[in-house]
C-alpha positions as a printed NumPy array, in Angstrom:
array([[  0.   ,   0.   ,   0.   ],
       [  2.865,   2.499,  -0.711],
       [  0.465,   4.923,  -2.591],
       [ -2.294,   5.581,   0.42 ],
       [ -1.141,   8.118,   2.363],
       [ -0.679,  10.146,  -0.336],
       [ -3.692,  10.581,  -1.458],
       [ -5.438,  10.986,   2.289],
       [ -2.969,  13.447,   3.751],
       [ -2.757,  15.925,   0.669],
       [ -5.831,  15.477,  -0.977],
       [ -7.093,  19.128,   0.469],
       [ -4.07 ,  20.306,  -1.389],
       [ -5.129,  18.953,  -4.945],
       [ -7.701,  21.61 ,  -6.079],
       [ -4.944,  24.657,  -5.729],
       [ -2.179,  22.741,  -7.274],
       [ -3.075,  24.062, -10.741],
       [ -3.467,  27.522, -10.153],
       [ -0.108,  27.493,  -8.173],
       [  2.292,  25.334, -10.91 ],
       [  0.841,  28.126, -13.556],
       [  2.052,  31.103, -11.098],
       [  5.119,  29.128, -10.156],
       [  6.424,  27.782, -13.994],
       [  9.54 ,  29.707, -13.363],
       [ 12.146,  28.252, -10.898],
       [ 13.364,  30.909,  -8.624],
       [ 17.009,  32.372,  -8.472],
       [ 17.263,  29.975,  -5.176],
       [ 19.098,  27.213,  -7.631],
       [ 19.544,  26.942, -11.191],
       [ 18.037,  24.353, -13.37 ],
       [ 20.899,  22.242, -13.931],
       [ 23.789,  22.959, -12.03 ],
       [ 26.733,  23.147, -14.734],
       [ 26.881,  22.389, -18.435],
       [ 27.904,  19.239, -19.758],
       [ 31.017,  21.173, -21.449],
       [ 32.203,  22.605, -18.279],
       [ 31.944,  19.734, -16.206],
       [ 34.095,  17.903, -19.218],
       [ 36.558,  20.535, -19.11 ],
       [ 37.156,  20.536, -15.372],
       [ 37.404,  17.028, -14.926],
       [ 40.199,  17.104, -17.31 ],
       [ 41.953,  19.87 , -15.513],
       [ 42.854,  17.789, -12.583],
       [ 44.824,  15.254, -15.105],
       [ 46.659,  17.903, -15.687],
       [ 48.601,  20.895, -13.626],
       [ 47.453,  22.361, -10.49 ],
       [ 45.481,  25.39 , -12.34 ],
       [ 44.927,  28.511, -10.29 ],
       [ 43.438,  31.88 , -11.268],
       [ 43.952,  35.161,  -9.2  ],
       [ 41.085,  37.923,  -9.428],
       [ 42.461,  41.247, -10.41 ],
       [ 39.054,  42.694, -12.126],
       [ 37.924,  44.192,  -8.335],
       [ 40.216,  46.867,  -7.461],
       [ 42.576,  44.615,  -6.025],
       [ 45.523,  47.005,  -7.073],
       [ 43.224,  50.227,  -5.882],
       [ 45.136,  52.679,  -3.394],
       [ 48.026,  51.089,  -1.779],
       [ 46.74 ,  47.467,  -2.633],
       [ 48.675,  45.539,  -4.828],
       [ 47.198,  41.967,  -4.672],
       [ 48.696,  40.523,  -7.636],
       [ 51.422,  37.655,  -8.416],
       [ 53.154,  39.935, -10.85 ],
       [ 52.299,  42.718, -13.108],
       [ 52.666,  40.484, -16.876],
       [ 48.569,  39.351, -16.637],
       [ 47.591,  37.115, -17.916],
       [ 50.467,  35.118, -17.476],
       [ 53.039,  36.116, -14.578],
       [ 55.765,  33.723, -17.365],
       [ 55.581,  36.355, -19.239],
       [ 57.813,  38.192, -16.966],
       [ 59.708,  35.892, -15.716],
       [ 59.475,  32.404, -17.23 ],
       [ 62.202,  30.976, -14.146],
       [ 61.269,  32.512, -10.338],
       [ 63.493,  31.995,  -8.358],
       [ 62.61 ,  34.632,  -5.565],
       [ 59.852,  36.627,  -5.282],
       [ 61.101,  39.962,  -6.955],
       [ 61.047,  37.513, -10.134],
       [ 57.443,  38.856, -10.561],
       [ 56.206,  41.901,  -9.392],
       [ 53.546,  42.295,  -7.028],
       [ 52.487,  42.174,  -3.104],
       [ 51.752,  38.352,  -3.902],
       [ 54.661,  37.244,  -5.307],
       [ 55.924,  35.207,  -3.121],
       [ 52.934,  33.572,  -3.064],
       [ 52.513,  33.045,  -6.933],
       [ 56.15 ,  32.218,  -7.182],
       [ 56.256,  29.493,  -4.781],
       [ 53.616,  27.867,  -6.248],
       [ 55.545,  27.736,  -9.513],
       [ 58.415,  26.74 ,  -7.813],
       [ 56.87 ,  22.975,  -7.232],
       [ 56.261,  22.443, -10.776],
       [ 52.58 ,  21.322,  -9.639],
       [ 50.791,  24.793, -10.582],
       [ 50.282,  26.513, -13.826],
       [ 48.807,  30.329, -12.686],
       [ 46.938,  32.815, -14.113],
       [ 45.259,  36.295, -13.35 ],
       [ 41.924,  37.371, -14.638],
       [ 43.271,  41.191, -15.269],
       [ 41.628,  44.183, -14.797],
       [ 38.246,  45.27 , -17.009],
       [ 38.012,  40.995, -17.23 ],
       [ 34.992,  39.463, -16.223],
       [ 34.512,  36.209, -13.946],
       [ 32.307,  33.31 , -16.23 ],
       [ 31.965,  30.002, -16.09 ],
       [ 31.077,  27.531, -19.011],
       [ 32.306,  30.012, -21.909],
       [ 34.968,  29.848, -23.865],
       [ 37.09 ,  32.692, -22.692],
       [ 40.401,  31.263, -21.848],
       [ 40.035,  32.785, -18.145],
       [ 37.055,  31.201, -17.175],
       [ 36.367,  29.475, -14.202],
       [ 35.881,  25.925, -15.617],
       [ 39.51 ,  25.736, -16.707],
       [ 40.962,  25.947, -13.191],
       [ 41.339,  24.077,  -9.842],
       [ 41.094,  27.074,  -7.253],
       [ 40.027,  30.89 ,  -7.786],
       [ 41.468,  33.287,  -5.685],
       [ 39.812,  36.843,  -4.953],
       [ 42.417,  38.527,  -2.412],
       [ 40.512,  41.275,  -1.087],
       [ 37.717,  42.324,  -3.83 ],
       [ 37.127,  45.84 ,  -4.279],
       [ 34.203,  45.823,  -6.34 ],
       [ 30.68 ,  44.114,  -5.878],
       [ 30.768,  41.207,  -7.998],
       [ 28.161,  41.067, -11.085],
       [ 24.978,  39.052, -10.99 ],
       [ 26.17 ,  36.559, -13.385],
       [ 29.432,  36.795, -12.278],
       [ 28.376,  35.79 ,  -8.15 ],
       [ 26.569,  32.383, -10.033],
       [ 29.141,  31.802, -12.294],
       [ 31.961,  31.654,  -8.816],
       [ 28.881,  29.192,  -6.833],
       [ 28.549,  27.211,  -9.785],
       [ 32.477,  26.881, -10.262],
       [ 32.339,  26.177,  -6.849],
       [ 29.179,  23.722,  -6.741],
       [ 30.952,  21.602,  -9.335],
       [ 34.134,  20.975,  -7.712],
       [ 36.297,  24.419,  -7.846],
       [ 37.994,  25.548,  -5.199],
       [ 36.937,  29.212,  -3.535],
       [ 40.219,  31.163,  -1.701],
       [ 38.401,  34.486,  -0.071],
       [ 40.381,  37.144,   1.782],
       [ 38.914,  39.916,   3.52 ],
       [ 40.231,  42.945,   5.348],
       [ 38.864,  44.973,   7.938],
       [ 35.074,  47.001,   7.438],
       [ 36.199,  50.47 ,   5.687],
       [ 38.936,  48.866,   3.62 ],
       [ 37.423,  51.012,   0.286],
       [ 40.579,  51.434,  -1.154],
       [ 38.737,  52.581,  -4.609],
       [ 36.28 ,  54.637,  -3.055],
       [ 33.541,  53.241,  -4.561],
       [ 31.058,  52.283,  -1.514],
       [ 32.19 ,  48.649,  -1.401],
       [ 34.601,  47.263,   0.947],
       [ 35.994,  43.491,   1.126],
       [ 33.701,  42.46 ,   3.341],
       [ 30.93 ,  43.631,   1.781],
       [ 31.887,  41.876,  -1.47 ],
       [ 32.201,  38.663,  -0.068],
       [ 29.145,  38.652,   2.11 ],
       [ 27.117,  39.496,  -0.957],
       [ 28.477,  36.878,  -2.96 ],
       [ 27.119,  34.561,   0.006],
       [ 23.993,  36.202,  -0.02 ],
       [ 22.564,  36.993,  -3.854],
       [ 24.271,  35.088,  -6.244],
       [ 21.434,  32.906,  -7.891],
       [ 22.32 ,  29.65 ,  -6.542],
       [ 22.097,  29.476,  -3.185],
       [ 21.595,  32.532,  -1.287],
       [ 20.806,  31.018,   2.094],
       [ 24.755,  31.437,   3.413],
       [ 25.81 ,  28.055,   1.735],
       [ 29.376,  28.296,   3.015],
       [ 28.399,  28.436,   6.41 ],
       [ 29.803,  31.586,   7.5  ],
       [ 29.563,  35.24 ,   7.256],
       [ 32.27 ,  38.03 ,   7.195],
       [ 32.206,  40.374,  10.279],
       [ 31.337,  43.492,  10.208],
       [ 34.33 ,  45.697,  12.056],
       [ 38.029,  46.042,  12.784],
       [ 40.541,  44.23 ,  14.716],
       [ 43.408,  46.531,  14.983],
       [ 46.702,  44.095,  16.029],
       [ 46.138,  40.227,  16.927],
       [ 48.606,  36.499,  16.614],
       [ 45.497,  34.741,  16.194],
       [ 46.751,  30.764,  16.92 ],
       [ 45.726,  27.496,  15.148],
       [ 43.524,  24.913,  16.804],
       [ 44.993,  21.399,  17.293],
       [ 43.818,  19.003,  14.88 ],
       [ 46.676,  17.039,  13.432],
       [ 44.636,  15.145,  10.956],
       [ 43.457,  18.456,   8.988],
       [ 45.578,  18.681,   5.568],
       [ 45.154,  22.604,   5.748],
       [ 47.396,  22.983,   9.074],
       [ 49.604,  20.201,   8.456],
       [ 49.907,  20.038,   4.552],
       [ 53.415,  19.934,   2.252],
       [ 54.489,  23.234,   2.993],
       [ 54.395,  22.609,   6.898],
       [ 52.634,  22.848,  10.046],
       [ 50.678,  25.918,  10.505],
       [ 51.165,  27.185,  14.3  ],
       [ 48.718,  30.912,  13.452],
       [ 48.556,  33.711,  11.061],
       [ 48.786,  37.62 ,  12.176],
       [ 46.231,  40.235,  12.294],
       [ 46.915,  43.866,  10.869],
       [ 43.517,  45.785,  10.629],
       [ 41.484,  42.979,   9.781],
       [ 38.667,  41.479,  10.525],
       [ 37.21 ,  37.376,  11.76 ],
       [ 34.143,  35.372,  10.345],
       [ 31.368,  34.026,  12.104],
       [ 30.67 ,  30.352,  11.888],
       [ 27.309,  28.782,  11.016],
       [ 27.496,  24.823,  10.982],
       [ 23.585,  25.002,  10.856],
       [ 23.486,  26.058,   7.454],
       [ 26.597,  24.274,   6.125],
       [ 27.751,  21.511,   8.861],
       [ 31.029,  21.388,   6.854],
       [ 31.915,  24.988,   8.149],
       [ 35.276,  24.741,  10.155],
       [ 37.155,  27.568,  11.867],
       [ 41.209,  26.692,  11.981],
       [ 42.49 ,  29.798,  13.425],
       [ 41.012,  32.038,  16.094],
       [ 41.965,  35.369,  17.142],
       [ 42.961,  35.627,  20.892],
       [ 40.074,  34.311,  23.253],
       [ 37.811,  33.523,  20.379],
       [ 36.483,  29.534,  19.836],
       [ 33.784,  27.339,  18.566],
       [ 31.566,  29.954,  16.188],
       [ 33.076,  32.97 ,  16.757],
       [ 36.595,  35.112,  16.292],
       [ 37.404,  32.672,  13.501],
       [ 40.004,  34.452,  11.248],
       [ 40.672,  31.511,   8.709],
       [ 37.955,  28.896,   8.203],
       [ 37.36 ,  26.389,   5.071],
       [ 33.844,  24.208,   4.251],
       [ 32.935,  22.827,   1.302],
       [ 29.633,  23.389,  -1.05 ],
       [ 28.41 ,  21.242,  -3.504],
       [ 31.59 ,  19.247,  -4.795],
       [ 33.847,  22.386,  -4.144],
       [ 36.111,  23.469,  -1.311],
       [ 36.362,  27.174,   0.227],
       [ 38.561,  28.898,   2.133],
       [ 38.326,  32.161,   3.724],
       [ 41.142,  34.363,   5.584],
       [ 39.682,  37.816,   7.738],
       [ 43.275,  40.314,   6.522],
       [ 45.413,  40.249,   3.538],
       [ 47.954,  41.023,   5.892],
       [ 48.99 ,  37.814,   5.883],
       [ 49.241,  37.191,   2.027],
       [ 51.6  ,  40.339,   1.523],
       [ 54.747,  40.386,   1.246],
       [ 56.442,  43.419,   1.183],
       [ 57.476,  43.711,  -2.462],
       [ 55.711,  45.003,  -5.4  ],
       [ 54.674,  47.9  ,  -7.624],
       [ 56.426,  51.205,  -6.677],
       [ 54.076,  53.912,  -4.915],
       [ 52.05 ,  51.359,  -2.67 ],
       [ 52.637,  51.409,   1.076],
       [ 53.187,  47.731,   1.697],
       [ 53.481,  45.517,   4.874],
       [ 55.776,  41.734,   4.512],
       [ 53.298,  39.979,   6.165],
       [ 54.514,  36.877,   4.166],
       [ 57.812,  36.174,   6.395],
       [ 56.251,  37.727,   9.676],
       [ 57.358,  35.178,  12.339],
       [ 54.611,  35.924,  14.718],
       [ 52.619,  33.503,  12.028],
       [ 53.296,  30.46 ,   9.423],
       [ 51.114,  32.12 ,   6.664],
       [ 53.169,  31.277,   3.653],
       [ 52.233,  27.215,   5.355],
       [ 48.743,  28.33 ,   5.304],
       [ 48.548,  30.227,   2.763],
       [ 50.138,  27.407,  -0.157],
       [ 48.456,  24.2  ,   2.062],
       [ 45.221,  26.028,   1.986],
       [ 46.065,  26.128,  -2.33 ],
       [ 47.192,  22.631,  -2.024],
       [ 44.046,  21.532,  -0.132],
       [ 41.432,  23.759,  -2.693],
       [ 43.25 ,  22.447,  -5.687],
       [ 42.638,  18.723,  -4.3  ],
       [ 45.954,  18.164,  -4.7  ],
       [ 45.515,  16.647,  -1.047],
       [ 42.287,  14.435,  -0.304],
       [ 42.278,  14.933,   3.107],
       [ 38.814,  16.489,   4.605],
       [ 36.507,  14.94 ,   1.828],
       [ 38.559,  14.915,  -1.218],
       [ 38.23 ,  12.382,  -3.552],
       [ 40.915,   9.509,  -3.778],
       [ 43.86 ,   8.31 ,  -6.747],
       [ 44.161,   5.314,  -8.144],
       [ 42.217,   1.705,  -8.814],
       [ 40.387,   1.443, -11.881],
       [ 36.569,   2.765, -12.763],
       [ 34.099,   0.914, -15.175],
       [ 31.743,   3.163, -16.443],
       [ 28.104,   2.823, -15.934],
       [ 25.282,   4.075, -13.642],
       [ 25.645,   3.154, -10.049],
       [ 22.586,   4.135,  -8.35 ],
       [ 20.028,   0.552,  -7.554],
       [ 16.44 ,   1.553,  -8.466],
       [ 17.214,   5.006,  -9.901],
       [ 13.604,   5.42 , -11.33 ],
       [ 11.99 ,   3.876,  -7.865],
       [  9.734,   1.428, -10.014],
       [ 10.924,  -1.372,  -7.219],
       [  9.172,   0.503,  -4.993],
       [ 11.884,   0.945,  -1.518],
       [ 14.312,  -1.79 ,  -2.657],
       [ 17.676,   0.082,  -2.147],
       [ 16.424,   3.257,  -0.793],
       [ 16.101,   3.803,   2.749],
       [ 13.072,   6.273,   2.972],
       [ 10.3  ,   7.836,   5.265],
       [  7.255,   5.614,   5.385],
       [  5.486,   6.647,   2.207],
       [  7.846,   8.901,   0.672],
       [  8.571,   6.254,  -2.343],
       [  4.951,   6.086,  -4.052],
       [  2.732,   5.474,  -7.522],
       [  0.044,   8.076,  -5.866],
       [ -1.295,   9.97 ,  -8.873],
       [ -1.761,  12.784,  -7.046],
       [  1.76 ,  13.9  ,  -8.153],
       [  2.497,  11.851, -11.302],
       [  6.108,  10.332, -12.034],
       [  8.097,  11.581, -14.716],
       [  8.8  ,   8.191, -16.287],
       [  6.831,   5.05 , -15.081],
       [  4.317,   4.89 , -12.27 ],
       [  6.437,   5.691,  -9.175],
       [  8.529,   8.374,  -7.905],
       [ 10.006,   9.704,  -4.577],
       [  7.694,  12.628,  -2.594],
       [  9.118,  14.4  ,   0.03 ],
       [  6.492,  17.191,   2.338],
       [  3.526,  18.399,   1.195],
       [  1.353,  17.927,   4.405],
       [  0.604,  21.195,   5.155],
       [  1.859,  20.564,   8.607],
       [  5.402,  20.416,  10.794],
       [  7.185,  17.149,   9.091],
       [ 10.193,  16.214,   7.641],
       [ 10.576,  13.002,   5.283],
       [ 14.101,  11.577,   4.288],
       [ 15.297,   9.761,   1.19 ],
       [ 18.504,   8.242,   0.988],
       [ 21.31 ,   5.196,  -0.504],
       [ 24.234,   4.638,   0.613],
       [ 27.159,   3.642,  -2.669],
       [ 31.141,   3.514,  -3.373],
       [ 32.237,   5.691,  -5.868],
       [ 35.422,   3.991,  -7.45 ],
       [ 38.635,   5.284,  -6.876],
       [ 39.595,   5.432, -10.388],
       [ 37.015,   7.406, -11.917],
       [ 37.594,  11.005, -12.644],
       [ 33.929,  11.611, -13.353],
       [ 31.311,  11.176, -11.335],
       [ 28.172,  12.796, -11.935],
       [ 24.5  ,  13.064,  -9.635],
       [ 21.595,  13.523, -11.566],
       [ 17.976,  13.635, -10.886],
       [ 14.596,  15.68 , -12.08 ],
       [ 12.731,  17.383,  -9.499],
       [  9.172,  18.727,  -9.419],
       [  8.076,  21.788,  -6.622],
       [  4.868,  22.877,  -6.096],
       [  3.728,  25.159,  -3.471],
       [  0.691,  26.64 ,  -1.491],
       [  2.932,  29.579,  -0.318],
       [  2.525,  33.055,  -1.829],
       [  5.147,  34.279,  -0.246],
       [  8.239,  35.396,  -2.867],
       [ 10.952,  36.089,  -0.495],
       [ 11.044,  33.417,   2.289],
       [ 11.295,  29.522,   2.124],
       [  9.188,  28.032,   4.48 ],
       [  9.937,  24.781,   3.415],
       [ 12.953,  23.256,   1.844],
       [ 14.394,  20.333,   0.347],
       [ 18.152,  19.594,   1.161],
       [ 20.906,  17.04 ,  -0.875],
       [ 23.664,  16.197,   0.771],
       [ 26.383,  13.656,   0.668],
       [ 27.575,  12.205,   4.225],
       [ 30.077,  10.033,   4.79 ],
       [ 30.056,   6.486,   6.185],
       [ 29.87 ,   7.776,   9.458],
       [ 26.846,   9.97 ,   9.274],
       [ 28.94 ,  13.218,   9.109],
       [ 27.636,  15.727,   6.042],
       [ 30.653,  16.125,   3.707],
       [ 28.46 ,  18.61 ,   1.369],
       [ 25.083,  20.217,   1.264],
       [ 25.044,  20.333,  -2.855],
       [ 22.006,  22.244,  -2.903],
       [ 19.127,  23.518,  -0.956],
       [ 15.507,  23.943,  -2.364],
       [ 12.296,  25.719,  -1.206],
       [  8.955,  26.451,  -1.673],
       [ 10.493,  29.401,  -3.865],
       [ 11.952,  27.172,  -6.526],
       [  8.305,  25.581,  -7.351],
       [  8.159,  24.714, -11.083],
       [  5.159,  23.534, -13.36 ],
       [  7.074,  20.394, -14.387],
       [  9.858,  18.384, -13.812],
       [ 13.808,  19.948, -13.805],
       [ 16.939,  18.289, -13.843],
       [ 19.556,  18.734, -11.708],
       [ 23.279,  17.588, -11.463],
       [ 26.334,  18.043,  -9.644],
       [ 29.756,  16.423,  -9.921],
       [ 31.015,  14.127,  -6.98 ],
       [ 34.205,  13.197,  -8.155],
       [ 35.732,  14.347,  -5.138],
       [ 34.312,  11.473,  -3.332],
       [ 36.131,   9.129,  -5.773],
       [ 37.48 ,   6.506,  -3.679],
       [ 34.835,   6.543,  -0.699],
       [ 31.465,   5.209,   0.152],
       [ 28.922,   7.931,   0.641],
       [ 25.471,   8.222,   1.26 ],
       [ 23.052,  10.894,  -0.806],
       [ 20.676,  12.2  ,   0.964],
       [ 17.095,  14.229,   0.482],
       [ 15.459,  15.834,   2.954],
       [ 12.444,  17.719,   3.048],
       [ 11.185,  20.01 ,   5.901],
       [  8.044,  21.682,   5.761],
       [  7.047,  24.104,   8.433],
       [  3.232,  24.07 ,  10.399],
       [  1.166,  25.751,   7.496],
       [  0.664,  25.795,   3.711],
       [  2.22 ,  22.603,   2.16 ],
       [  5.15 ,  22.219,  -0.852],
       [  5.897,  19.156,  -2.456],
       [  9.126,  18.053,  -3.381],
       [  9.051,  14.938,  -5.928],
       [ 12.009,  13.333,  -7.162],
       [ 12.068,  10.751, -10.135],
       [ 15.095,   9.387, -12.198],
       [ 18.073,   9.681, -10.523],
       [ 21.268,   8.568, -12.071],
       [ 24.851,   8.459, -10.299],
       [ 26.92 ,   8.153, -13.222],
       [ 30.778,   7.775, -13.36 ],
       [ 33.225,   7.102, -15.969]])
């Protein structure tokens, strides 16, 4: 009888449903329709074969006043200036030494997006996000572009890695009303993805004039004890810290704290992850100078300041976005990969077999029809306080470089509201011990669509492990949304 409680609890729901798909045929700017196209996915999944790949933002002021937050002054490519670094007046700029360590392993191949560029992803520009590992943006002067905020969350979504640095609330070194944290905590918080703070953390507001903020002790975490050592704290020089917010991104973890600071607050570098992506976030650029670069900028050599490791934390945290460590949720080397589908009873025609699920939630009740056979997966729609579950646990092989989540979704909605999501449907991917590794996506009642739209997201950084996807819906005590799932694919190659 998997089909009766669908039509008993929701059948007051029925006679609106039509009116509300026709108001709600467009999904809103909550998530897109399909999270990255085919072509980009391609092209960074190849990437990682290849050379480390990083791009530094210099298209938002980040040479304005006495900033100079570039690897070296021949943009695109710092080569072009010196094809050899040795030392970090090789290339000119505050990051240098940054940029020319990296080179220096023979791991990296670095860019800069220069100024007047603009941040994509999926075109063919030869800047674009999809054809690197990490993007930096060292201390953004400029509010970021509509399309240019989705194109960094989808980069991210897909399996980029995000390097943020901040600097303390006034920093408007071009004068134009924006500041660094300003930037950053509106790319968190309107960028057509997901604007419900899917990093888990939010840049705070104010100044800390002079701190040694200290690392916590966690010898396991690749970002404090990567290849280019153990990172014992970082320095604070009119900065600023980040506030921590596990319940909207459990992966949200704060490695160094300022001076009395712990747990969710005073963190002044902290990394999570978001869809198949990494992200890192620093509260000064302090840190990241060092000393040399364009004449007529007042500059600070942060870099080699031995009240802090940051040129450790700075190149593990580049190491660790890049994936060219796997510790923290990265995907593993090796083995080999057959290609197929692994998902058991992707359509849900067995009815439960393979999916562990609320009672009810797998169903042929017509009163929302599948997208392909008789049965499909629906989450809420009581109209009431709930929350259903959907979930199956597989092993991703180690040796595939692709792996890609797929499934169609259908929303609709008794809510009028256009601004707040009473009700939501999260995926996630935990590991095998129940811990969330990534919230790829969170829907709501404002994403409601008139038929069925695919989604996908790459989880080849979970090559290697055995994870568990999971859907859950929470609705809250009044006006029900539905959240149906059919065909669902996990394919790999």
């Amino acid at each position: 009888m998997l089909g009766l409680r669908r039509s008993t609890r929701r059948l007051v729901t029925l006679t609106a449903f039509g009116a509300l798909t026709a108001a709600a045929a467009a999904p809103a700017m909550g998530a897109p329709a399909l999270a990255a196209p085919e072509s980009a996915g391609t092209a960074q999944a190849a990437v990682a074969a290849g050379p480390l790949r990083v791009l530094f933002d210099n298209s938002k002021g980040e040479t304005a006043g006495n900033a100079d937050w570039i690897i070296g002054t021949a943009q695109p490519d710092p080569l072009a200036q010196n094809a050899s670094p040795a030392v970090e007046t090789d290339w000119t700029g505050a990051l240098s030494a940054w940029g020319v360590a990296l080179q220096k392993t023979g791991r990296y191949s670095l860019k800069t997006l220069p100024s007047g560029g603009t941040i994509t992803y999926g075109t063919s520009a030869a800047t674009d996000l999809q054809y690197f590992d990490t993007f930096v943006l060292p201390e953004p002067n400029v509010r970021l572009a509509a399309s240019e905020k989705t194109a960094i969350l989808t980069f991210v979504q897909n399996g980029g890695g995000l390097f943020l640095v901040s600097d303390h609330t006034g920093a408007d070194r071009n004068n134009d009303g924006w500041d660094a944290v300003e930037v950053i905590n509106d790319l968190m918080s309107d960028n057509g993805v997901d604007d419900t703070d899917p990093f888990g953390f939010t840049v705070d507001t104010g100044t800390v004039q002079t701190d040694n903020p200290r690392a916590v002790t966690d010898t396991a975490d690749p970002v404090l004890n990567g290849a280019f050592g153990k990172v014992t704290g970082s320095i604070i020089r009119s900065g600023t810290t980040v506030t921590l917010k596990p319940a909207d991104n459990p992966a949200v973890k704060g490695l160094v704290y300022r001076t009395g600071s712990s747990g969710t607050t005073g963190a002044f570098f902290a990394t999570s992850t978001f869809g198949s992506g990494r992200v890192a976030v620093w509260g000064d650029s302090s840190p990241i100078d060092d000393g040399t670069g364009q004449s007529g900028n007042t500059l600070y050599d942060g870099w080699n300041d031995t009240a802090g490791t940051n040129a450790a934390l700075a190149l593990n945290a580049t190491d660790w976005l890049s994936k060219a460590t796997t510790g923290g949720g990265g995907g593993g080397g090796g083995g080999t990969c057959t290609a197929g589908q692994l998902l058991a009873n992707p359509g849900f025609e067995s009815g439960a077999t393979a999916w562990t699920a609320s009672s009810g939630v797998i169903t042929d009740d017509p009163g929302r029809p599948a997208r392909t056979g008789s049965y499909k997966a629906w989450l809420s729609g009581y109209g009431s306080a709930h929350t259903d579950t959907l979930s199956q646990t597989v092993t991703i092989p180690a040796g595939c470089t692709t792996a890609s989540l797929s499934f169609h979704t259908r929303i609709d909605t008794a809510e009028t509201t256009t601004t707040t999501a009473y009700d939501t449907l999260k995926v996630q991917v935990l590991n095998s011990g129940g811990t969330v590794l990534s919230t790829l996506a969170t829907y709501s009642n404002l994403n409601a669509s008139s038929g069925y739209v695919q989604r996908a997201f790459s989880l080849a950084a979970y090559a290697g492990q055995t994870v568990t996807l999971r859907f859950t819906g929470t609705e809250g005590s009044q006006l029900q949304t539905s959240f149906v799932i059919d065909d669902t694919a996990l394919t790999v190659g």
